[in-house]
Short mmCIF file of C-alpha atoms in Angstrom, two decimals:
data_model
loop_
_atom_site.label_atom_id
_atom_site.label_comp_id
_atom_site.label_asym_id
_atom_site.label_seq_id
_atom_site.Cartn_x
_atom_site.Cartn_y
_atom_site.Cartn_z
CA MET A 77 0.00 0.00 0.00
CA LYS A 78 1.35 3.41 -0.90
CA GLN A 79 2.40 5.42 2.15
CA MET A 80 1.15 9.01 2.57
CA LYS A 81 3.27 11.42 4.56
CA HIS A 82 2.43 14.80 6.03
CA ILE A 83 4.23 17.24 8.23
CA SER A 84 3.32 18.49 11.67
CA ILE A 85 4.98 20.63 14.29
CA VAL A 86 4.43 20.31 18.01
CA VAL A 87 5.71 22.56 20.80
CA ILE A 88 6.62 20.65 23.98
CA ILE A 89 4.56 17.55 23.15
CA LEU A 90 5.21 14.88 20.53
CA LEU A 91 2.33 13.52 18.52
CA ALA A 92 2.59 10.46 16.29
CA VAL A 93 -0.22 9.93 13.82
CA ALA A 94 -0.40 6.76 11.73
CA GLY A 95 0.47 7.35 8.11
CA THR A 96 2.06 10.75 8.68
CA ALA A 97 5.48 12.29 8.89
CA THR A 98 5.83 14.74 11.73
CA VAL A 99 8.21 17.59 12.49
CA VAL A 100 8.67 17.96 16.21
CA VAL A 101 9.94 21.05 17.91
CA GLN A 102 10.63 19.98 21.47
CA GLN A 103 11.44 22.41 24.24
CA LEU A 104 14.64 21.25 25.88
CA SER A 105 14.50 22.93 29.28
CA GLU A 106 12.80 25.92 30.94
CA GLN A 107 9.68 27.57 29.57
CA LEU A 108 9.38 30.72 27.44
CA VAL A 109 8.65 34.15 28.88
CA THR A 110 5.06 33.64 27.77
CA GLU A 111 4.44 29.97 27.06
CA PRO A 112 2.70 29.58 23.69
CA GLU A 113 -0.25 27.32 23.22
CA LYS A 114 0.56 23.81 22.10
CA VAL A 115 0.22 23.77 18.34
CA THR A 116 -0.30 21.04 15.79
CA VAL A 117 -0.51 22.16 12.19
CA TYR A 118 -0.66 19.79 9.23
CA LEU A 119 1.09 21.08 6.16
CA ARG A 120 1.99 19.98 2.64
CA ASP A 121 2.98 16.45 1.64
CA VAL A 122 6.58 15.85 2.66
CA SER A 123 7.40 12.56 0.98
CA SER A 124 10.56 14.11 -0.49
CA ILE A 125 11.88 15.38 2.86
CA PRO A 126 14.45 13.05 4.49
CA ILE A 127 14.00 11.71 7.99
CA LEU A 128 16.26 13.31 10.57
CA ASN A 129 17.60 10.89 13.16
CA THR A 130 19.18 13.43 15.48
CA GLU A 131 18.31 12.65 19.10
CA ILE A 132 17.01 15.37 21.38
CA ALA A 133 19.46 16.30 24.13
CA THR A 134 19.12 18.68 27.06
CA VAL A 135 21.17 21.85 26.77
CA SER A 136 21.70 22.79 30.40
CA ALA A 137 23.79 25.84 29.56
CA SER A 138 20.98 27.46 27.62
CA PRO A 139 19.59 30.47 29.52
CA LYS A 140 15.93 31.04 30.29
CA ALA A 141 14.11 33.42 27.96
CA ALA A 142 13.50 35.73 30.91
CA ASP A 143 17.26 36.02 31.41
CA LEU A 144 17.99 37.04 27.83
CA GLU A 145 19.14 40.63 27.55
CA ILE A 146 17.79 42.26 24.41
CA THR A 147 17.14 45.92 23.78
CA ALA A 148 14.16 45.38 21.48
CA LYS A 149 10.85 46.66 22.84
CA ALA A 150 8.97 43.97 20.93
CA ALA A 151 9.99 40.68 19.34
CA TYR A 152 8.47 37.60 17.75
CA ILE A 153 10.02 34.35 16.55
CA ALA A 154 8.14 31.53 14.87
CA ASP A 155 8.73 28.50 12.72
CA LEU A 156 8.11 29.52 9.13
CA ASP A 157 6.30 26.40 7.93
CA SER A 158 3.94 25.81 10.84
CA GLY A 159 3.75 29.14 12.62
CA ALA A 160 4.66 27.54 15.95
CA VAL A 161 5.69 30.31 18.35
CA LEU A 162 9.23 30.02 19.70
CA PHE A 163 9.56 33.40 21.44
CA LYS A 164 7.40 36.47 21.88
CA LYS A 165 7.63 39.80 23.65
CA ASN A 166 5.00 42.53 23.34
CA GLU A 167 4.17 40.99 19.99
CA SER A 168 0.77 42.69 19.61
CA ILE A 169 1.81 46.19 20.67
CA GLN A 170 1.51 48.75 17.87
CA ARG A 171 4.85 50.31 16.95
CA ALA A 172 6.36 52.16 14.00
CA PRO A 173 7.57 49.59 11.42
CA ALA A 174 9.92 51.90 9.48
CA SER A 175 11.14 50.49 6.15
CA THR A 176 9.83 46.98 6.75
CA THR A 177 6.74 48.68 5.28
CA LYS A 178 8.37 48.22 1.88
CA LEU A 179 7.59 44.51 1.94
CA LEU A 180 3.91 45.41 1.77
CA THR A 181 4.64 48.04 -0.88
CA ALA A 182 6.33 45.34 -2.94
CA LEU A 183 3.35 43.00 -2.61
CA VAL A 184 0.92 45.68 -3.79
CA ALA A 185 3.23 46.58 -6.67
CA LEU A 186 3.48 42.95 -7.74
CA GLU A 187 -0.28 42.49 -7.82
CA THR A 188 -0.65 45.75 -9.80
CA TYR A 189 2.13 45.84 -12.37
CA SER A 190 3.93 43.45 -14.67
CA LEU A 191 7.63 43.14 -13.91
CA ASP A 192 8.55 44.61 -17.29
CA ASP A 193 6.21 47.60 -16.98
CA VAL A 194 8.10 50.88 -17.35
CA LEU A 195 7.51 53.64 -14.79
CA THR A 196 8.74 57.22 -14.90
CA VAL A 197 10.37 58.98 -11.97
CA THR A 198 8.24 61.95 -10.95
CA SER A 199 9.12 65.05 -8.97
CA GLU A 200 7.08 63.65 -6.08
CA ALA A 201 9.53 60.79 -5.49
CA SER A 202 10.93 61.07 -1.99
CA THR A 203 14.51 62.23 -1.57
CA GLU A 204 14.55 61.75 2.21
CA GLY A 205 16.30 58.97 4.08
CA HIS A 206 17.67 56.04 2.08
CA VAL A 207 17.41 56.80 -1.63
CA VAL A 208 18.78 55.18 -4.75
CA GLY A 209 19.37 58.54 -6.43
CA LEU A 210 16.85 58.26 -9.23
CA TYR A 211 16.40 61.43 -11.26
CA LYS A 212 13.24 63.10 -12.54
CA GLY A 213 12.16 61.72 -15.89
CA GLU A 214 14.20 58.52 -15.59
CA LYS A 215 12.40 55.40 -16.78
CA LEU A 216 12.85 52.07 -15.00
CA LEU A 217 11.33 48.62 -15.00
CA VAL A 218 9.03 47.73 -12.11
CA LYS A 219 11.28 44.76 -11.34
CA ASP A 220 14.26 47.09 -10.89
CA LEU A 221 12.32 49.52 -8.71
CA ILE A 222 11.31 46.67 -6.41
CA THR A 223 14.92 45.51 -6.31
CA ALA A 224 16.11 49.00 -5.38
CA MET A 225 13.45 49.31 -2.70
CA LEU A 226 14.21 45.97 -1.04
CA ILE A 227 18.02 45.83 -1.26
CA SER A 228 18.99 49.47 -0.70
CA SER A 229 15.71 50.43 0.98
CA GLY A 230 15.22 53.19 -1.58
CA ASN A 231 12.44 55.53 -0.51
CA ASP A 232 12.43 57.12 -3.96
CA ALA A 233 11.73 53.73 -5.55
CA ALA A 234 8.84 53.11 -3.14
CA TYR A 235 7.21 56.42 -4.02
CA ILE A 236 7.57 55.84 -7.76
CA LEU A 237 5.66 52.59 -7.42
CA ALA A 238 2.94 54.34 -5.42
CA ASN A 239 2.72 57.49 -7.56
CA ASN A 240 2.19 55.50 -10.77
CA TYR A 241 -0.65 53.40 -9.34
CA PRO A 242 -3.71 53.45 -11.68
CA GLN A 243 -5.90 54.89 -8.90
CA GLY A 244 -3.22 57.33 -7.81
CA TYR A 245 -1.10 57.58 -4.67
CA ASP A 246 -4.08 57.51 -2.29
CA GLY A 247 -5.39 54.44 -4.08
CA PHE A 248 -2.06 52.70 -3.55
CA ILE A 249 -2.12 53.42 0.19
CA ALA A 250 -5.71 52.19 0.39
CA GLN A 251 -4.69 48.97 -1.32
CA MET A 252 -1.78 48.53 1.11
CA ASN A 253 -4.23 48.62 4.01
CA SER A 254 -6.69 46.37 2.23
CA LEU A 255 -4.01 43.77 1.54
CA ALA A 256 -2.68 44.00 5.09
CA SER A 257 -6.16 43.24 6.38
CA ASP A 258 -6.61 40.37 3.92
CA ILE A 259 -3.47 38.57 5.08
CA GLY A 260 -4.33 38.96 8.76
CA MET A 261 -2.38 42.01 9.92
CA GLN A 262 -4.94 43.10 12.51
CA ASN A 263 -2.77 45.58 14.41
CA SER A 264 -1.44 47.50 11.43
CA HIS A 265 -2.23 50.61 9.42
CA PHE A 266 -0.13 52.26 6.74
CA GLN A 267 0.04 55.88 5.65
CA ASN A 268 2.92 55.90 3.15
CA PRO A 269 4.83 53.38 0.99
CA ALA A 270 8.28 53.91 2.52
CA GLY A 271 7.71 53.65 6.26
CA PHE A 272 8.10 57.26 7.36
CA ASP A 273 6.92 58.00 10.89
CA ASP A 274 3.27 58.94 11.18
CA ASP A 275 0.78 58.48 14.01
CA LYS A 276 -1.42 56.51 11.60
CA HIS A 277 1.45 54.33 10.39
CA TYR A 278 2.02 51.35 12.67
CA SER A 279 2.31 47.59 12.91
CA SER A 280 3.27 44.95 15.48
CA ALA A 281 5.95 42.29 15.76
CA TYR A 282 3.39 39.56 15.11
CA ASP A 283 1.96 41.40 12.10
CA LEU A 284 5.44 41.85 10.64
CA TYR A 285 5.92 38.09 10.94
CA ILE A 286 2.71 37.63 8.94
CA LEU A 287 3.93 40.16 6.37
CA ALA A 288 7.32 38.46 6.05
CA ARG A 289 5.74 35.03 5.67
CA GLU A 290 3.49 36.34 2.90
CA ALA A 291 6.26 38.29 1.16
CA ILE A 292 8.71 35.42 0.82
CA LYS A 293 6.08 33.30 -0.86
CA ASN A 294 6.85 35.47 -3.88
CA ASP A 295 9.94 34.27 -5.75
CA LEU A 296 11.12 37.75 -6.75
CA ILE A 297 10.90 39.10 -3.21
CA LYS A 298 12.53 35.99 -1.76
CA GLU A 299 15.42 36.22 -4.21
CA THR A 300 15.82 39.98 -3.82
CA VAL A 301 15.91 40.13 -0.02
CA ALA A 302 18.58 37.42 -0.08
CA SER A 303 20.84 39.54 -2.30
CA ALA A 304 23.67 41.58 -0.79
CA SER A 305 24.10 43.76 -3.86
CA ALA A 306 22.82 44.42 -7.36
CA THR A 307 23.02 46.95 -10.17
CA ILE A 308 19.98 48.34 -11.96
CA TYR A 309 19.78 50.45 -15.11
CA ASN A 310 17.31 52.83 -16.67
CA THR A 311 15.52 51.47 -19.71
CA ASP A 312 17.94 52.90 -22.27
CA LYS A 313 20.97 51.65 -20.29
CA THR A 314 22.53 55.11 -19.99
CA VAL A 315 22.40 55.30 -16.19
CA SER A 316 23.24 52.63 -13.62
CA HIS A 317 22.54 52.49 -9.89
CA ALA A 318 24.65 50.31 -7.60
CA LEU A 319 22.66 48.78 -4.74
CA GLN A 320 24.04 47.56 -1.42
CA THR A 321 22.09 45.74 1.26
CA THR A 322 21.26 47.46 4.53
CA ASN A 323 21.14 44.07 6.28
CA GLN A 324 24.42 43.48 8.12
CA LEU A 325 23.47 39.91 9.08
CA LEU A 326 23.06 38.98 5.44
CA LEU A 327 26.76 39.74 4.98
CA GLU A 328 27.97 38.11 8.18
CA ASN A 329 25.85 35.02 8.80
CA PRO A 330 25.29 32.40 6.09
CA GLN A 331 22.22 31.15 7.95
CA VAL A 332 20.47 34.48 7.31
CA VAL A 333 18.72 34.51 3.93
CA GLY A 334 16.72 37.78 4.20
CA ILE A 335 14.62 39.79 4.72
CA LYS A 336 14.29 43.58 5.60
CA THR A 337 15.67 46.34 7.80
CA GLY A 338 14.06 49.57 8.97
CA THR A 339 15.10 52.59 11.02
CA THR A 340 13.39 55.85 11.94
CA GLU A 341 13.50 58.13 14.96
CA LYS A 342 10.16 56.86 16.22
CA ALA A 343 10.64 53.21 15.29
CA GLY A 344 14.20 52.81 16.47
CA GLN A 345 15.89 49.87 14.81
CA VAL A 346 13.62 47.29 13.18
CA LEU A 347 14.67 44.03 11.57
CA ILE A 348 12.96 41.00 10.11
CA SER A 349 15.28 38.05 9.50
CA GLN A 350 14.81 34.61 8.00
CA TYR A 351 17.16 31.91 9.26
CA GLN A 352 17.74 28.72 7.32
CA THR A 353 19.78 25.84 8.73
CA GLU A 354 20.54 22.33 7.53
CA ASN A 355 19.17 20.35 10.47
CA ALA A 356 16.35 22.58 11.69
CA GLY A 357 13.34 24.42 10.39
CA ASP A 358 13.39 27.92 8.94
CA ILE A 359 12.52 30.59 11.47
CA VAL A 360 11.51 34.23 11.13
CA VAL A 361 12.85 36.63 13.75
CA VAL A 362 11.23 40.05 14.19
CA MET A 363 12.76 42.89 16.24
CA MET A 364 11.05 46.24 16.81
CA GLY A 365 12.27 49.24 18.79
CA SER A 366 15.75 47.83 19.18
CA GLU A 367 18.94 49.68 20.03
CA ASP A 368 21.05 46.96 18.38
CA ARG A 369 18.84 44.92 16.08
CA PHE A 370 21.63 42.74 14.69
CA SER A 371 22.91 41.72 18.11
CA ASP A 372 19.40 41.18 19.46
CA THR A 373 18.47 39.03 16.49
CA SER A 374 21.64 36.95 16.67
CA SER A 375 21.23 36.36 20.40
CA LEU A 376 17.63 35.22 20.13
CA ALA A 377 18.22 33.06 17.07
CA ASP A 378 21.08 31.30 18.85
CA TRP A 379 18.83 30.82 21.88
CA VAL A 380 16.05 29.30 19.78
CA TYR A 381 18.34 26.85 18.04
CA SER A 382 19.83 25.80 21.38
CA ARG A 383 16.42 25.22 22.95
CA TYR A 384 14.47 23.55 20.17
CA GLN A 385 15.11 20.66 17.85
CA TRP A 386 13.24 19.81 14.70
CA LYS A 387 12.82 16.09 14.09
CA LEU A 388 11.22 14.23 11.23
CA PHE A 389 9.86 10.74 11.65
CA SER A 390 7.33 8.55 9.91
CA THR A 391 5.17 5.59 10.79
CA PRO A 392 3.85 3.08 8.26
CA GLN A 393 0.21 3.16 7.30
#
């Protein structure tokens, strides 16, 4: 009889279901700051995923979550495939998201334009904060504008995408909020495409996790946020723009494969990171209101991987 395999993730408890393959995330010692509910989520067929035989071992040197010293005012870490919560701190509190906003801007742009659509730089394009240095009248492909916005965090690129929206700039902002609501961002509202501070522009650590999870489903976004550098050109190839990532961890840690930074006076330092390791599941780490987002992220990611172990196993039907 043909075996059917599925994937499941369990926090603290281990469930074995006949005819399924299960991923187990087992807590190895003390509890989280706020213990998440026990979660079992069945995902896609995993017949092509190998079984991991690594045995779970207690890591006595691993500190309690309450003892971790991070500067972030809010944080959220979850397994990417299942959504199982691995760490949370003030995850529902509304805070300024800064340039992580651009992930949502990219999603709206991708549902609006074709990648080879040509947009013209207008005088309304923002020249504040991080900019690519696009000039008025320059014509660029939508794909290149998204690349500039996500790698170099170009505010000018974000505004070009919004200003050229068929229903105008206000229509673009309205669609950002509509899409945010559709994907489940219940504690978020957006007022501009770049992430500038505004009392009506806010999100939460949990909502940014939702946004990141949705964004990296798109191949272009996933590839772009994993890139440390790129060069884009205007449509007649007379002007080039060199792009460099704003994500320090992307340059320093091979486990980090994206996704977006953000910084404003009100937001402080914001960072969403995706970690990918050989013997564990992918995790998304969100930091908001940090004084040292890269250090905070590294510390918590190390803590998670020392406390949890992902294990695949299967039982015959």
